Amino acid sequence: MEIRSATSDDFPAIDAVILDAFGQVAEAHLCDILRRDQQLVCELVAVQDSMVVGHIVLSQFLAPDGWLVLAPLAVAPAHHRSGIGGALIKEVKQRATHLGWDAIVVLGAPALYERFGFSVANAANLITPYPSESTALCWLKTDRGAVAAKLMYPDAFSQMEE
């Protein structure tokens, strides 16, 4: 398996993986808006046998400064439990750390993300429009524990809900 930056040639395959993984188009629409608005910090694909089988996106929060949101992460269902999602998470964390970002927040299954350094407890004091029990925070530089902050998502997230 190869993990690499996504290119425009990958977009149809990415959409297919997202649709297959989520069973709806909302997450693919989110990616389209983030690309259009140039709000992506990192977009990676996992490729196996010349096919896109996984996808992950990081975009920058409007606030707090220096924080990223991980959404969406999609792996084709036929490739679940093969380590692709974990490899994508590790790679975006490594790239974000290298680029000097402070933190990544994710909305997702705590059991999955806590294995990769995300903490629901550290996100407990965040003000977010999404369910707090599924919001997790990963510090990339210094672990500052639980902090109080209001998360201001990129505009694409509110456009996705319209």
PDB file of C-alpha atoms in Angstrom:
ATOM      1  CA  MET A   1       0.000   0.000   0.000  1.00  0.00           C
ATOM      2  CA  GLU A   2       1.142   3.514  -0.838  1.00  0.00           C
ATOM      3  CA  ILE A   3       0.052   6.696   0.941  1.00  0.00           C
ATOM      4  CA  ARG A   4       0.447   9.869  -1.085  1.00  0.00           C
ATOM      5  CA  SER A   5      -1.016  13.307  -1.613  1.00  0.00           C
ATOM      6  CA  ALA A   6      -4.282  13.286  -3.521  1.00  0.00           C
ATOM      7  CA  THR A   7      -4.419  14.719  -7.036  1.00  0.00           C
ATOM      8  CA  SER A   8      -7.381  15.920  -9.062  1.00  0.00           C
ATOM      9  CA  ASP A   9      -7.220  12.639 -10.996  1.00  0.00           C
ATOM     10  CA  ASP A  10      -8.084  10.866  -7.717  1.00  0.00           C
ATOM     11  CA  PHE A  11     -11.269  12.839  -6.996  1.00  0.00           C
ATOM     12  CA  PRO A  12     -13.755  10.437  -8.674  1.00  0.00           C
ATOM     13  CA  ALA A  13     -12.193   7.449  -6.877  1.00  0.00           C
ATOM     14  CA  ILE A  14     -12.162   9.389  -3.587  1.00  0.00           C
ATOM     15  CA  ASP A  15     -15.862  10.173  -3.997  1.00  0.00           C
ATOM     16  CA  ALA A  16     -16.560   6.478  -4.617  1.00  0.00           C
ATOM     17  CA  VAL A  17     -14.631   5.424  -1.485  1.00  0.00           C
ATOM     18  CA  ILE A  18     -16.421   8.038   0.626  1.00  0.00           C
ATOM     19  CA  LEU A  19     -19.846   7.044  -0.700  1.00  0.00           C
ATOM     20  CA  ASP A  20     -19.061   3.380  -0.127  1.00  0.00           C
ATOM     21  CA  ALA A  21     -17.776   4.035   3.396  1.00  0.00           C
ATOM     22  CA  PHE A  22     -20.469   6.455   4.588  1.00  0.00           C
ATOM     23  CA  GLY A  23     -23.442   5.485   2.415  1.00  0.00           C
ATOM     24  CA  GLN A  24     -24.180   9.146   1.690  1.00  0.00           C
ATOM     25  CA  VAL A  25     -22.729  12.025  -0.307  1.00  0.00           C
ATOM     26  CA  ALA A  26     -22.401  14.618   2.496  1.00  0.00           C
ATOM     27  CA  GLU A  27     -18.739  13.847   3.241  1.00  0.00           C
ATOM     28  CA  ALA A  28     -17.804  13.905  -0.463  1.00  0.00           C
ATOM     29  CA  HIS A  29     -19.609  17.236  -0.750  1.00  0.00           C
ATOM     30  CA  LEU A  30     -17.590  18.509   2.234  1.00  0.00           C
ATOM     31  CA  CYS A  31     -14.338  17.582   0.469  1.00  0.00           C
ATOM     32  CA  ASP A  32     -15.493  19.325  -2.720  1.00  0.00           C
ATOM     33  CA  ILE A  33     -16.238  22.542  -0.808  1.00  0.00           C
ATOM     34  CA  LEU A  34     -12.957  22.414   1.138  1.00  0.00           C
ATOM     35  CA  ARG A  35     -11.063  22.017  -2.155  1.00  0.00           C
ATOM     36  CA  ARG A  36     -13.046  24.769  -3.867  1.00  0.00           C
ATOM     37  CA  ASP A  37     -12.480  27.174  -0.975  1.00  0.00           C
ATOM     38  CA  GLN A  38      -8.797  26.179  -0.732  1.00  0.00           C
ATOM     39  CA  GLN A  39      -9.201  25.270   2.922  1.00  0.00           C
ATOM     40  CA  LEU A  40      -7.318  21.973   2.787  1.00  0.00           C
ATOM     41  CA  VAL A  41      -4.042  21.655   4.641  1.00  0.00           C
ATOM     42  CA  CYS A  42      -3.504  18.014   3.718  1.00  0.00           C
ATOM     43  CA  GLU A  43      -5.410  15.494   1.577  1.00  0.00           C
ATOM     44  CA  LEU A  44      -4.022  11.982   1.311  1.00  0.00           C
ATOM     45  CA  VAL A  45      -5.053   8.768  -0.375  1.00  0.00           C
ATOM     46  CA  ALA A  46      -4.124   5.175   0.311  1.00  0.00           C
ATOM     47  CA  VAL A  47      -3.561   3.269  -2.917  1.00  0.00           C
ATOM     48  CA  GLN A  48      -3.448  -0.499  -3.228  1.00  0.00           C
ATOM     49  CA  ASP A  49      -3.109  -2.349  -6.530  1.00  0.00           C
ATOM     50  CA  SER A  50      -3.474   1.001  -8.370  1.00  0.00           C
ATOM     51  CA  MET A  51      -6.854   1.669  -6.676  1.00  0.00           C
ATOM     52  CA  VAL A  52      -7.727   4.338  -4.113  1.00  0.00           C
ATOM     53  CA  VAL A  53      -8.893   2.422  -1.038  1.00  0.00           C
ATOM     54  CA  GLY A  54      -8.613   5.130   1.627  1.00  0.00           C
ATOM     55  CA  HIS A  55      -8.764   8.908   2.014  1.00  0.00           C
ATOM     56  CA  ILE A  56      -8.147  11.471   4.756  1.00  0.00           C
ATOM     57  CA  VAL A  57      -8.391  15.260   4.976  1.00  0.00           C
ATOM     58  CA  LEU A  58      -7.058  17.942   7.314  1.00  0.00           C
ATOM     59  CA  SER A  59      -8.354  21.507   7.173  1.00  0.00           C
ATOM     60  CA  GLN A  60      -7.640  24.502   9.372  1.00  0.00           C
ATOM     61  CA  PHE A  61     -10.037  25.711  12.041  1.00  0.00           C
ATOM     62  CA  LEU A  62     -10.905  29.404  11.862  1.00  0.00           C
ATOM     63  CA  ALA A  63     -10.256  29.315  15.618  1.00  0.00           C
ATOM     64  CA  PRO A  64      -8.286  28.372  17.625  1.00  0.00           C
ATOM     65  CA  ASP A  65      -5.301  29.402  15.585  1.00  0.00           C
ATOM     66  CA  GLY A  66      -2.917  26.571  14.740  1.00  0.00           C
ATOM     67  CA  TRP A  67      -5.523  23.809  15.113  1.00  0.00           C
ATOM     68  CA  LEU A  68      -6.672  21.370  12.432  1.00  0.00           C
ATOM     69  CA  VAL A  69      -9.833  19.352  11.928  1.00  0.00           C
ATOM     70  CA  LEU A  70      -9.573  15.772  10.658  1.00  0.00           C
ATOM     71  CA  ALA A  71     -12.624  15.053   8.530  1.00  0.00           C
ATOM     72  CA  PRO A  72     -13.437  12.935   6.761  1.00  0.00           C
ATOM     73  CA  LEU A  73     -11.496   9.693   7.014  1.00  0.00           C
ATOM     74  CA  ALA A  74     -12.837   6.984   4.723  1.00  0.00           C
ATOM     75  CA  VAL A  75     -11.701   3.459   3.950  1.00  0.00           C
ATOM     76  CA  ALA A  76     -13.467   1.260   1.415  1.00  0.00           C
ATOM     77  CA  PRO A  77     -15.481  -1.291   3.420  1.00  0.00           C
ATOM     78  CA  ALA A  78     -13.759  -4.204   1.664  1.00  0.00           C
ATOM     79  CA  HIS A  79     -10.506  -2.944   3.218  1.00  0.00           C
ATOM     80  CA  HIS A  80     -11.719  -2.327   6.786  1.00  0.00           C
ATOM     81  CA  ARG A  81      -9.558  -3.770   9.545  1.00  0.00           C
ATOM     82  CA  SER A  82      -6.515  -3.903   7.286  1.00  0.00           C
ATOM     83  CA  GLY A  83      -4.617  -1.016   8.901  1.00  0.00           C
ATOM     84  CA  ILE A  84      -5.319   1.515   6.144  1.00  0.00           C
ATOM     85  CA  GLY A  85      -7.210   3.964   8.371  1.00  0.00           C
ATOM     86  CA  GLY A  86      -4.513   3.812  11.026  1.00  0.00           C
ATOM     87  CA  ALA A  87      -1.766   4.348   8.476  1.00  0.00           C
ATOM     88  CA  LEU A  88      -3.590   7.407   7.106  1.00  0.00           C
ATOM     89  CA  ILE A  89      -4.059   8.852  10.613  1.00  0.00           C
ATOM     90  CA  LYS A  90      -0.389   8.326  11.476  1.00  0.00           C
ATOM     91  CA  GLU A  91       0.724   9.942   8.220  1.00  0.00           C
ATOM     92  CA  VAL A  92      -1.434  13.086   8.592  1.00  0.00           C
ATOM     93  CA  LYS A  93      -0.304  13.469  12.203  1.00  0.00           C
ATOM     94  CA  GLN A  94       3.326  13.213  11.101  1.00  0.00           C
ATOM     95  CA  ARG A  95       2.841  15.760   8.309  1.00  0.00           C
ATOM     96  CA  ALA A  96       0.935  18.180  10.558  1.00  0.00           C
ATOM     97  CA  THR A  97       3.623  17.921  13.250  1.00  0.00           C
ATOM     98  CA  HIS A  98       6.366  18.521  10.681  1.00  0.00           C
ATOM     99  CA  LEU A  99       4.523  21.628   9.431  1.00  0.00           C
ATOM    100  CA  GLY A 100       4.287  23.025  12.992  1.00  0.00           C
ATOM    101  CA  TRP A 101       0.555  22.725  13.711  1.00  0.00           C
ATOM    102  CA  ASP A 102      -0.492  22.652  17.390  1.00  0.00           C
ATOM    103  CA  ALA A 103      -3.419  20.223  17.512  1.00  0.00           C
ATOM    104  CA  ILE A 104      -5.874  18.087  15.570  1.00  0.00           C
ATOM    105  CA  VAL A 105      -9.529  17.611  16.512  1.00  0.00           C
ATOM    106  CA  VAL A 106     -11.650  14.784  15.152  1.00  0.00           C
ATOM    107  CA  LEU A 107     -15.312  13.877  15.353  1.00  0.00           C
ATOM    108  CA  GLY A 108     -15.565  10.123  15.251  1.00  0.00           C
ATOM    109  CA  ALA A 109     -15.458   6.823  17.090  1.00  0.00           C
ATOM    110  CA  PRO A 110     -13.412   7.337  20.275  1.00  0.00           C
ATOM    111  CA  ALA A 111     -12.268   3.702  20.340  1.00  0.00           C
ATOM    112  CA  LEU A 112     -10.612   4.154  16.953  1.00  0.00           C
ATOM    113  CA  TYR A 113      -9.012   7.549  17.431  1.00  0.00           C
ATOM    114  CA  GLU A 114      -7.817   7.090  21.014  1.00  0.00           C
ATOM    115  CA  ARG A 115      -5.456   4.363  19.720  1.00  0.00           C
ATOM    116  CA  PHE A 116      -3.689   7.127  17.785  1.00  0.00           C
ATOM    117  CA  GLY A 117      -3.263   9.684  20.565  1.00  0.00           C
ATOM    118  CA  PHE A 118      -6.625  11.473  20.391  1.00  0.00           C
ATOM    119  CA  SER A 119      -8.375  12.085  23.704  1.00  0.00           C
ATOM    120  CA  VAL A 120     -12.063  12.684  24.383  1.00  0.00           C
ATOM    121  CA  ALA A 121     -11.085  13.844  27.904  1.00  0.00           C
ATOM    122  CA  ASN A 122      -8.791  16.531  26.460  1.00  0.00           C
ATOM    123  CA  ALA A 123     -11.679  17.723  24.258  1.00  0.00           C
ATOM    124  CA  ALA A 124     -14.208  17.828  27.131  1.00  0.00           C
ATOM    125  CA  ASN A 125     -14.012  21.629  27.532  1.00  0.00           C
ATOM    126  CA  LEU A 126     -14.254  22.448  23.843  1.00  0.00           C
ATOM    127  CA  ILE A 127     -17.314  24.304  22.620  1.00  0.00           C
ATOM    128  CA  THR A 128     -18.387  22.558  19.437  1.00  0.00           C
ATOM    129  CA  PRO A 129     -21.580  22.217  17.409  1.00  0.00           C
ATOM    130  CA  TYR A 130     -21.000  18.457  17.267  1.00  0.00           C
ATOM    131  CA  PRO A 131     -21.489  15.754  19.933  1.00  0.00           C
ATOM    132  CA  SER A 132     -18.847  16.175  22.639  1.00  0.00           C
ATOM    133  CA  GLU A 133     -18.760  12.441  23.419  1.00  0.00           C
ATOM    134  CA  SER A 134     -17.434  11.861  19.879  1.00  0.00           C
ATOM    135  CA  THR A 135     -15.024  14.808  19.767  1.00  0.00           C
ATOM    136  CA  ALA A 136     -11.369  14.045  20.466  1.00  0.00           C
ATOM    137  CA  LEU A 137      -8.238  16.203  20.620  1.00  0.00           C
ATOM    138  CA  CYS A 138      -4.645  15.284  19.824  1.00  0.00           C
ATOM    139  CA  TRP A 139      -1.835  17.646  20.801  1.00  0.00           C
ATOM    140  CA  LEU A 140       1.013  17.627  18.277  1.00  0.00           C
ATOM    141  CA  LYS A 141       3.602  19.662  20.188  1.00  0.00           C
ATOM    142  CA  THR A 142       3.172  19.840  23.951  1.00  0.00           C
ATOM    143  CA  ASP A 143       0.313  17.993  25.635  1.00  0.00           C
ATOM    144  CA  ARG A 144      -1.660  20.730  27.367  1.00  0.00           C
ATOM    145  CA  GLY A 145      -4.405  18.410  28.587  1.00  0.00           C
ATOM    146  CA  ALA A 146      -7.988  19.619  28.548  1.00  0.00           C
ATOM    147  CA  VAL A 147      -8.358  23.226  27.458  1.00  0.00           C
ATOM    148  CA  ALA A 148     -11.378  25.455  27.011  1.00  0.00           C
ATOM    149  CA  ALA A 149     -11.773  26.784  23.481  1.00  0.00           C
ATOM    150  CA  LYS A 150     -14.525  27.479  20.986  1.00  0.00           C
ATOM    151  CA  LEU A 151     -14.066  25.530  17.768  1.00  0.00           C
ATOM    152  CA  MET A 152     -14.849  27.563  14.672  1.00  0.00           C
ATOM    153  CA  TYR A 153     -14.961  25.122  11.791  1.00  0.00           C
ATOM    154  CA  PRO A 154     -14.140  26.097   8.193  1.00  0.00           C
ATOM    155  CA  ASP A 155     -17.167  27.467   6.342  1.00  0.00           C
ATOM    156  CA  ALA A 156     -17.412  24.245   4.330  1.00  0.00           C
ATOM    157  CA  PHE A 157     -18.775  22.394   7.384  1.00  0.00           C
ATOM    158  CA  SER A 158     -21.818  24.664   7.686  1.00  0.00           C
ATOM    159  CA  GLN A 159     -22.334  24.586   3.904  1.00  0.00           C
ATOM    160  CA  MET A 160     -22.339  20.801   4.007  1.00  0.00           C
ATOM    161  CA  GLU A 161     -25.290  20.855   6.436  1.00  0.00           C
ATOM    162  CA  GLU A 162     -27.446  23.102   4.222  1.00  0.00           C
TER     163      GLU A 162
END
